[in-house]
Amino acid sequence: MDLHRKGVFSMPVSDISEPHEAYNGEVNSEDFWETLSMERIAAGLLKTGDRNPYNIKPNFEYWAPWIGRYTRKAPIVLNTEWQKVQSTSAQDLITEMGITEERLSDELMKLKVAEIRKLCKACGVGTQGSKTDLLSRLRGQMQTRTAYDKIFQKVWGASGGWAVILCPCGVVYSVKFLIRAESPRDFSDMLFSWKHMPNICIYDFARGLATHANVRRPEAMPFAPFEGLLAEDTEDNLRAALSGTLTVSLPWLNEKKLDEDVSCHPVTGSSDHYALYDKFHESNSKDVRDSLRKIQIVPELAGSVNTQAAEQLFSGMRKNNYFLNMMSPTTHMFFVRNILHIQNEEKNKSMLTKIQKGHSKTTVNLQKDSLGRLVVGKFITCIP
Ligand SMILES: [Zn+2]
C-alpha cells in the first residue's frame, strides 16, 4: 500500500463543502464510476461550452474509491475523508496529522531555501537563519491546523494523490483519489470495504494504520494479535528484534492452515492481521516497538516478497502524469483507472503465457477456483 503523491488534479481545497449530516461515509461505488463513464460518453456528444450533465465536482459525500468487483464486500464502499477535516479528538489528530506531517517534512526538505523562506513568511514565523532553522520553525508551526493547511497547499498545491493497494505481483486491487492529504484513514476505508482483509499489509506508516484501524473499530480490532505487531512487545522480543535474531514463522502464507481460524482469510485460513514495514521504511520509525513490524522477521516474507511493487507502479505512471494532471478531476480519475485496468489485464495475461509456456510439452488444464485464482495443479497465481 502506498501513496502516489504526483498523481493529482487541481482543486481549490477551500471550496469543498462539508457533507450533509446524514452522510455516514458510505457511497455507491458502482453508481459513481458509472457516472464517470457517462460523463466521457456525453462529452463526445456535447457542443463546446455545453455543461456536461454527468460532471461531478470534488466533494466529500459522492466520491468513491475504485475497488475490484470481487475484492469488495458490496457496491457500497467507504469514504470517510471529510472526517480528516472534522476530527477533533487527540487520537485522531495523532494518526491523521502525524503521518502526513512526516511526508510533508520530507517534501519540505526538497524545497529551495527561498521557497521555504516565503512559506515561513506566509505562516507568520521568522524568516531569518539557515535552512535548518527555517525548517524547524515550520515543523513547530505544523502542529496548528491553519499553518498545516497552508504548508500542505504550498507543497502539494492540489489534491492528495492516489492511495493504492496492490499485490506484490503488481496487480492493483484498489485506488482512492484523495481530496485531502493522505492518512491511514484512506487505506482503512478501502480495507474495511474489502470482502477479506489481507493478513499482511505493508505500508510506510504501518503503526499509524494499525492504530487508526483499531481505534475506529475497537470492537473488531482489525489489526491483531499484538496490534498488528509480529510478537508481543516484551523486553526479550524487542531485544531480539533489534539485534536481528527474532524469527516469527507464518507457515500459512505458503500452505493454508488445516485448522482454520474463525472468520479467517479463505486463502490462508488465518485470521491474523499484521501491519508491517518494508526494509526501506523501517528506519523512518521513532518507536522502538516498530522493530516488531519488520518483514525480515518472517522467513516466509524475507527476500521473497516484492515490497517495491508500489514504487515500480508509480515510476511507470510518472510518464503519464504530464497529461493526467492537467485533466479535470473526474477525467483524471477515469483515465487513471483505465490505465490501471489495462495494466492489471496485461499482468494477468503475461502470467498466463508464462505458465502455458512452462507446460508446453504436456497438456495442461487451467481452471479458476472459487476465489477467482488460476489453478495449475498445485500452483496458484493471483487473478483478481
Ligand atoms: Zn498478485
Coordinates of C-alpha atoms and ligand atoms in Angstrom, one line a residue:
M1 CA 0.0 0.0 0.0
D2 CA 1.4 3.4 -0.9
L3 CA 0.6 6.9 -2.0
H4 CA 1.4 8.3 -5.4
R5 CA 1.8 12.0 -4.5
K6 CA 2.5 13.1 -8.1
G7 CA -0.9 11.9 -9.3
V8 CA -3.0 15.0 -8.7
F9 CA -5.7 17.2 -10.1
S10 CA -6.0 20.9 -9.5
M11 CA -8.6 21.7 -7.0
P12 CA -9.3 24.6 -4.7
V13 CA -9.2 22.9 -1.3
S14 CA -11.3 25.5 0.5
D15 CA -14.2 25.3 -2.0
I16 CA -15.4 21.9 -0.8
S17 CA -18.4 22.0 1.5
E18 CA -19.0 19.6 4.3
P19 CA -21.3 16.6 3.6
H20 CA -24.9 16.5 4.8
E21 CA -25.4 15.5 8.4
A22 CA -27.0 12.2 7.3
Y23 CA -23.9 11.1 5.4
N24 CA -22.4 8.1 7.1
G25 CA -19.4 7.6 4.9
E26 CA -21.0 5.0 2.6
V27 CA -21.1 5.6 -1.1
N28 CA -22.3 3.5 -4.0
S29 CA -19.1 2.9 -6.0
E30 CA -20.9 1.3 -8.9
D31 CA -23.1 4.4 -9.4
F32 CA -20.2 6.7 -9.0
W33 CA -17.9 5.0 -11.5
E34 CA -20.8 4.6 -14.0
T35 CA -21.4 8.3 -13.8
L36 CA -17.8 8.9 -14.7
S37 CA -18.2 6.7 -17.8
M38 CA -21.4 8.5 -18.7
E39 CA -19.5 11.8 -18.5
R40 CA -17.0 10.5 -21.0
I41 CA -19.7 9.4 -23.4
A42 CA -21.7 12.6 -23.0
A43 CA -18.5 14.7 -23.7
G44 CA -18.4 13.3 -27.2
L45 CA -22.0 14.3 -27.9
L46 CA -22.0 17.8 -26.4
K47 CA -21.2 21.1 -28.2
T48 CA -18.2 23.1 -26.9
G49 CA -19.3 25.1 -23.9
D50 CA -22.3 22.9 -23.1
R51 CA -22.5 21.8 -19.5
N52 CA -21.9 18.0 -19.1
P53 CA -24.9 16.7 -17.0
Y54 CA -22.8 13.9 -15.6
N55 CA -19.9 16.0 -14.3
I56 CA -19.2 15.6 -10.6
K57 CA -17.1 18.2 -8.8
P58 CA -14.8 17.0 -6.0
N59 CA -16.9 16.6 -2.8
F60 CA -16.8 14.6 0.3
E61 CA -20.0 12.6 0.1
Y62 CA -20.2 11.3 -3.5
W63 CA -16.6 10.4 -4.2
A64 CA -15.9 6.7 -4.3
P65 CA -12.7 4.7 -4.4
W66 CA -12.4 2.1 -7.0
I67 CA -12.2 -1.4 -5.6
G68 CA -12.2 -4.6 -7.8
R69 CA -15.7 -6.2 -8.0
Y70 CA -14.5 -9.5 -6.5
T71 CA -12.4 -7.7 -3.9
R72 CA -15.1 -5.5 -2.3
K73 CA -17.8 -6.7 0.0
A74 CA -20.5 -4.9 -1.9
P75 CA -21.0 -2.0 -4.3
I76 CA -21.4 0.3 -1.2
V77 CA -17.9 1.2 -0.1
L78 CA -16.5 3.6 2.5
N79 CA -15.1 7.1 2.0
T80 CA -14.8 9.0 5.3
E81 CA -12.4 11.6 4.1
W82 CA -14.4 14.5 5.4
Q83 CA -13.6 13.3 8.9
K84 CA -10.0 14.3 8.3
V85 CA -11.2 17.9 8.5
Q86 CA -13.8 17.5 11.2
S87 CA -11.9 15.3 13.7
T88 CA -11.1 17.0 16.9
S89 CA -10.1 14.0 19.1
A90 CA -6.4 13.9 20.1
Q91 CA -6.1 10.3 19.0
D92 CA -7.4 11.2 15.5
L93 CA -5.1 14.1 15.2
I94 CA -2.1 12.0 16.0
T95 CA -2.9 9.3 13.5
E96 CA -4.3 11.7 10.9
M97 CA -1.8 14.5 11.0
G98 CA 1.2 12.8 12.4
I99 CA 1.6 10.7 9.3
T100 CA 1.1 13.4 6.8
E101 CA 3.5 15.6 8.8
E102 CA 6.2 13.0 8.2
R103 CA 5.5 13.1 4.5
L104 CA 5.3 16.9 4.5
S105 CA 8.6 17.2 6.3
D106 CA 10.2 15.0 3.6
E107 CA 8.8 17.2 0.9
L108 CA 9.8 20.5 2.7
M109 CA 13.4 19.3 2.8
K110 CA 13.4 19.2 -1.0
L111 CA 12.3 22.8 -1.4
K112 CA 14.8 25.6 -2.2
V113 CA 15.7 27.9 0.7
A114 CA 14.0 30.9 -1.0
E115 CA 10.7 28.9 -1.2
I116 CA 10.9 27.8 2.4
R117 CA 11.5 31.5 3.4
K118 CA 8.4 32.5 1.6
L119 CA 6.4 29.8 3.3
C120 CA 7.7 30.9 6.7
K121 CA 6.5 34.4 5.9
A122 CA 3.1 33.1 4.9
C123 CA 2.8 31.2 8.2
G124 CA 3.9 34.1 10.2
V125 CA 7.2 32.7 11.5
G126 CA 10.7 34.2 11.4
T127 CA 12.4 34.2 8.0
Q128 CA 16.0 34.6 9.2
G129 CA 18.6 31.9 9.5
S130 CA 19.7 28.7 7.8
K131 CA 17.5 26.2 6.0
T132 CA 17.6 24.0 9.2
D133 CA 16.4 26.9 11.3
L134 CA 13.6 27.7 8.9
L135 CA 12.5 24.0 8.7
S136 CA 12.5 23.5 12.4
R137 CA 10.3 26.7 12.8
L138 CA 7.9 25.4 10.2
R139 CA 7.7 22.0 11.8
G140 CA 6.8 23.6 15.0
Q141 CA 4.0 25.5 13.2
M142 CA 2.6 22.4 11.6
Q143 CA 1.0 21.5 14.9
T144 CA -1.7 24.0 14.2
R145 CA -4.3 23.3 11.7
T146 CA -4.2 26.6 9.7
A147 CA -0.4 26.7 9.3
Y148 CA -0.5 23.0 8.5
D149 CA -3.1 23.6 5.7
K150 CA -1.0 26.5 4.3
I151 CA 2.1 24.3 4.2
F152 CA 0.2 21.5 2.7
Q153 CA -1.3 23.7 -0.1
K154 CA 2.1 25.1 -0.9
V155 CA 3.9 21.7 -1.0
W156 CA 1.1 19.8 -2.6
G157 CA -0.7 22.5 -4.5
A158 CA -3.6 20.3 -5.4
S159 CA -5.4 17.2 -4.4
G160 CA -3.9 14.5 -2.1
G161 CA -2.7 11.9 -4.7
W162 CA -3.7 8.3 -5.2
A163 CA -3.8 5.8 -2.3
V164 CA -3.2 2.4 -3.9
I165 CA -3.5 -1.1 -2.6
L166 CA -1.7 -3.7 -4.8
C167 CA -0.5 -7.2 -4.6
P168 CA 3.3 -7.7 -4.6
C169 CA 2.9 -9.1 -8.1
G170 CA 1.8 -5.6 -9.3
V171 CA -2.0 -6.2 -9.7
V172 CA -3.9 -3.2 -8.3
Y173 CA -6.9 -4.1 -6.2
S174 CA -8.0 -0.7 -5.0
V175 CA -7.3 3.0 -5.7
K176 CA -8.7 6.0 -3.8
F177 CA -8.3 9.5 -5.3
L178 CA -7.7 11.8 -2.4
I179 CA -9.1 15.2 -1.9
R180 CA -7.0 15.9 1.2
A181 CA -3.6 14.8 2.3
E182 CA -3.2 11.1 2.8
S183 CA -3.9 9.5 6.1
P184 CA -4.2 5.8 7.3
R185 CA -7.9 6.6 7.2
D186 CA -7.9 6.3 3.4
F187 CA -6.3 2.8 3.5
S188 CA -8.6 1.8 6.3
D189 CA -11.7 2.9 4.3
M190 CA -10.6 0.6 1.5
L191 CA -9.6 -2.3 3.7
F192 CA -12.9 -2.1 5.6
S193 CA -14.7 -2.3 2.2
W194 CA -12.9 -5.5 1.2
K195 CA -14.6 -8.9 1.5
H196 CA -11.5 -10.3 3.1
M197 CA -8.8 -8.0 4.7
P198 CA -5.3 -9.3 3.7
N199 CA -3.4 -10.9 6.5
I200 CA -0.3 -8.8 5.8
C201 CA -0.3 -5.1 5.0
I202 CA 3.0 -3.5 4.1
Y203 CA 2.8 0.3 4.4
D204 CA 5.3 3.2 5.1
F205 CA 3.3 4.2 8.2
A206 CA 2.4 0.7 9.4
R207 CA 2.0 1.8 13.1
G208 CA -0.4 4.6 12.1
L209 CA -2.5 2.3 10.1
A210 CA -2.8 -0.3 12.9
T211 CA -3.6 2.4 15.5
H212 CA -6.2 4.1 13.3
A213 CA -8.0 0.9 12.2
N214 CA -8.1 -0.4 15.8
V215 CA -9.3 3.0 17.2
R216 CA -12.0 3.1 14.6
R217 CA -13.2 -0.4 15.1
P218 CA -12.4 -1.2 18.8
E219 CA -15.0 -4.0 18.9
A220 CA -13.3 -5.8 16.0
M221 CA -9.6 -4.8 16.5
P222 CA -8.8 -5.3 12.8
F223 CA -5.1 -5.5 13.5
A224 CA -4.5 -8.3 15.9
P225 CA -2.8 -10.1 17.6
F226 CA -0.5 -7.6 19.4
E227 CA -2.0 -4.6 17.5
G228 CA -0.5 -6.0 14.3
L229 CA 3.0 -6.5 15.7
L230 CA 4.6 -9.8 14.8
A231 CA 5.2 -10.7 18.5
E232 CA 4.3 -9.3 21.9
D233 CA 6.3 -6.2 22.8
T234 CA 8.2 -7.9 25.7
E235 CA 11.7 -6.8 26.5
D236 CA 13.1 -10.1 25.2
N237 CA 11.3 -9.9 21.9
L238 CA 12.3 -6.2 21.4
R239 CA 15.9 -7.0 22.1
A240 CA 15.8 -10.0 19.7
A241 CA 14.1 -7.9 17.0
L242 CA 16.6 -5.0 17.4
S243 CA 19.5 -7.4 17.1
G244 CA 18.0 -9.1 14.1
T245 CA 17.7 -12.5 15.8
L246 CA 13.9 -12.7 16.1
T247 CA 12.1 -15.1 13.8
V248 CA 8.3 -15.4 13.6
S249 CA 7.2 -18.1 11.1
L250 CA 3.9 -17.7 9.4
P251 CA 3.7 -21.0 7.5
W252 CA 0.1 -20.4 6.3
L253 CA 1.5 -17.8 3.9
N254 CA 2.7 -20.8 1.9
E255 CA 0.3 -23.6 2.9
K256 CA -3.3 -23.0 4.1
K257 CA -3.9 -23.7 7.8
L258 CA -5.6 -27.1 8.2
D259 CA -7.3 -26.0 11.4
E260 CA -8.9 -22.7 10.1
D261 CA -9.4 -19.8 12.4
V262 CA -12.9 -18.3 12.9
S263 CA -13.5 -15.6 10.2
C264 CA -10.2 -16.4 8.5
H265 CA -8.9 -15.3 5.1
P266 CA -10.0 -18.0 2.7
V267 CA -6.6 -18.4 1.1
T268 CA -4.5 -18.7 4.3
G269 CA -7.0 -20.0 6.9
S270 CA -5.6 -17.4 9.3
S271 CA -7.4 -14.5 10.9
D272 CA -4.2 -12.7 12.0
H273 CA -3.6 -9.2 10.6
Y274 CA -0.2 -7.6 10.7
A275 CA 0.8 -4.1 9.7
L276 CA 4.5 -4.2 8.6
Y277 CA 7.2 -2.0 7.2
D278 CA 9.3 -2.9 4.2
K279 CA 13.1 -2.7 4.8
F280 CA 13.4 0.8 3.2
H281 CA 10.9 2.5 5.5
E282 CA 11.6 0.7 8.8
S283 CA 14.3 3.3 9.7
N284 CA 11.7 6.1 9.5
S285 CA 10.1 5.0 12.7
K286 CA 10.9 6.5 16.0
D287 CA 9.0 3.9 18.1
V288 CA 11.1 1.0 19.3
R289 CA 8.1 -1.3 19.1
D290 CA 8.1 -0.9 15.4
S291 CA 11.1 -3.2 15.3
L292 CA 8.5 -5.9 15.7
R293 CA 7.0 -4.8 12.3
K294 CA 9.9 -5.6 10.1
I295 CA 9.1 -8.1 7.3
Q296 CA 12.6 -9.7 7.7
I297 CA 11.4 -11.2 10.9
V298 CA 9.1 -13.5 8.9
P299 CA 11.1 -16.1 6.9
E300 CA 8.2 -16.7 4.5
L301 CA 8.3 -13.0 3.5
A302 CA 12.0 -12.0 3.9
G303 CA 13.6 -11.7 0.5
S304 CA 10.8 -13.4 -1.4
V305 CA 8.1 -10.7 -1.4
N306 CA 8.4 -7.7 -3.7
T307 CA 7.9 -4.8 -1.4
Q308 CA 8.7 -2.3 -4.2
A309 CA 5.6 -3.1 -6.3
A310 CA 4.0 0.3 -5.5
E311 CA 7.2 2.2 -6.2
Q312 CA 7.5 0.3 -9.5
L313 CA 3.9 1.1 -10.4
F314 CA 4.4 4.8 -9.6
S315 CA 7.6 5.2 -11.5
G316 CA 5.9 3.6 -14.5
M317 CA 3.0 6.1 -14.2
R318 CA 5.3 9.1 -13.9
K319 CA 5.4 9.3 -17.7
N320 CA 1.6 9.8 -17.8
N321 CA 1.4 12.5 -15.1
Y322 CA 2.1 15.4 -17.5
F323 CA -1.3 14.8 -19.2
L324 CA -3.2 13.2 -16.4
N325 CA -2.5 16.1 -14.0
M326 CA -3.9 18.6 -16.5
M327 CA -7.3 16.9 -16.7
S328 CA -10.4 17.8 -14.7
P329 CA -10.7 15.7 -11.5
T330 CA -13.2 13.2 -12.9
T331 CA -11.5 12.8 -16.2
H332 CA -8.2 12.3 -14.4
M333 CA -9.8 9.5 -12.3
F334 CA -11.4 7.9 -15.3
F335 CA -8.2 7.7 -17.2
V336 CA -6.0 6.5 -14.3
R337 CA -8.5 3.8 -13.5
N338 CA -8.4 2.8 -17.2
I339 CA -4.7 2.7 -17.3
L340 CA -4.6 0.6 -14.1
H341 CA -7.2 -1.8 -15.5
I342 CA -5.2 -2.3 -18.7
Q343 CA -2.0 -2.9 -16.7
N344 CA -3.8 -5.5 -14.5
E345 CA -5.0 -7.3 -17.6
E346 CA -1.5 -7.3 -19.1
K347 CA 0.0 -8.6 -15.8
N348 CA -2.5 -11.5 -15.8
K349 CA -2.1 -12.2 -19.5
S350 CA 1.7 -12.4 -19.2
M351 CA 1.4 -14.6 -16.2
L352 CA -0.9 -16.9 -18.1
T353 CA 1.5 -17.0 -21.1
K354 CA 4.4 -17.8 -18.8
I355 CA 2.5 -20.7 -17.3
Q356 CA 1.4 -22.0 -20.6
K357 CA 5.0 -21.9 -21.9
G358 CA 6.2 -23.8 -18.9
H359 CA 3.7 -26.6 -19.6
S360 CA 4.0 -26.6 -23.4
K361 CA 5.1 -30.2 -23.6
T362 CA 2.2 -31.5 -21.6
T363 CA -1.5 -30.7 -21.9
V364 CA -2.4 -28.5 -19.1
N365 CA -5.8 -27.9 -17.7
L366 CA -6.0 -24.3 -16.4
Q367 CA -9.0 -23.5 -14.2
K368 CA -10.2 -20.8 -12.0
D369 CA -11.0 -21.7 -8.4
S370 CA -13.9 -20.3 -6.4
L371 CA -11.8 -17.3 -5.4
G372 CA -11.0 -16.5 -9.0
R373 CA -7.4 -17.7 -8.8
L374 CA -5.9 -19.6 -11.6
V375 CA -5.1 -23.2 -10.6
V376 CA -2.5 -25.3 -12.4
G377 CA -2.0 -28.4 -10.4
K378 CA -0.8 -27.1 -7.1
F379 CA 0.5 -23.8 -8.5
I380 CA -1.8 -20.9 -7.8
T381 CA -1.5 -17.4 -9.2
C382 CA -3.4 -14.3 -8.3
I383 CA -6.2 -13.2 -10.6
P384 CA -8.4 -10.5 -9.1
Ligands
ZN1 ZN -0.8 -11.0 -7.2

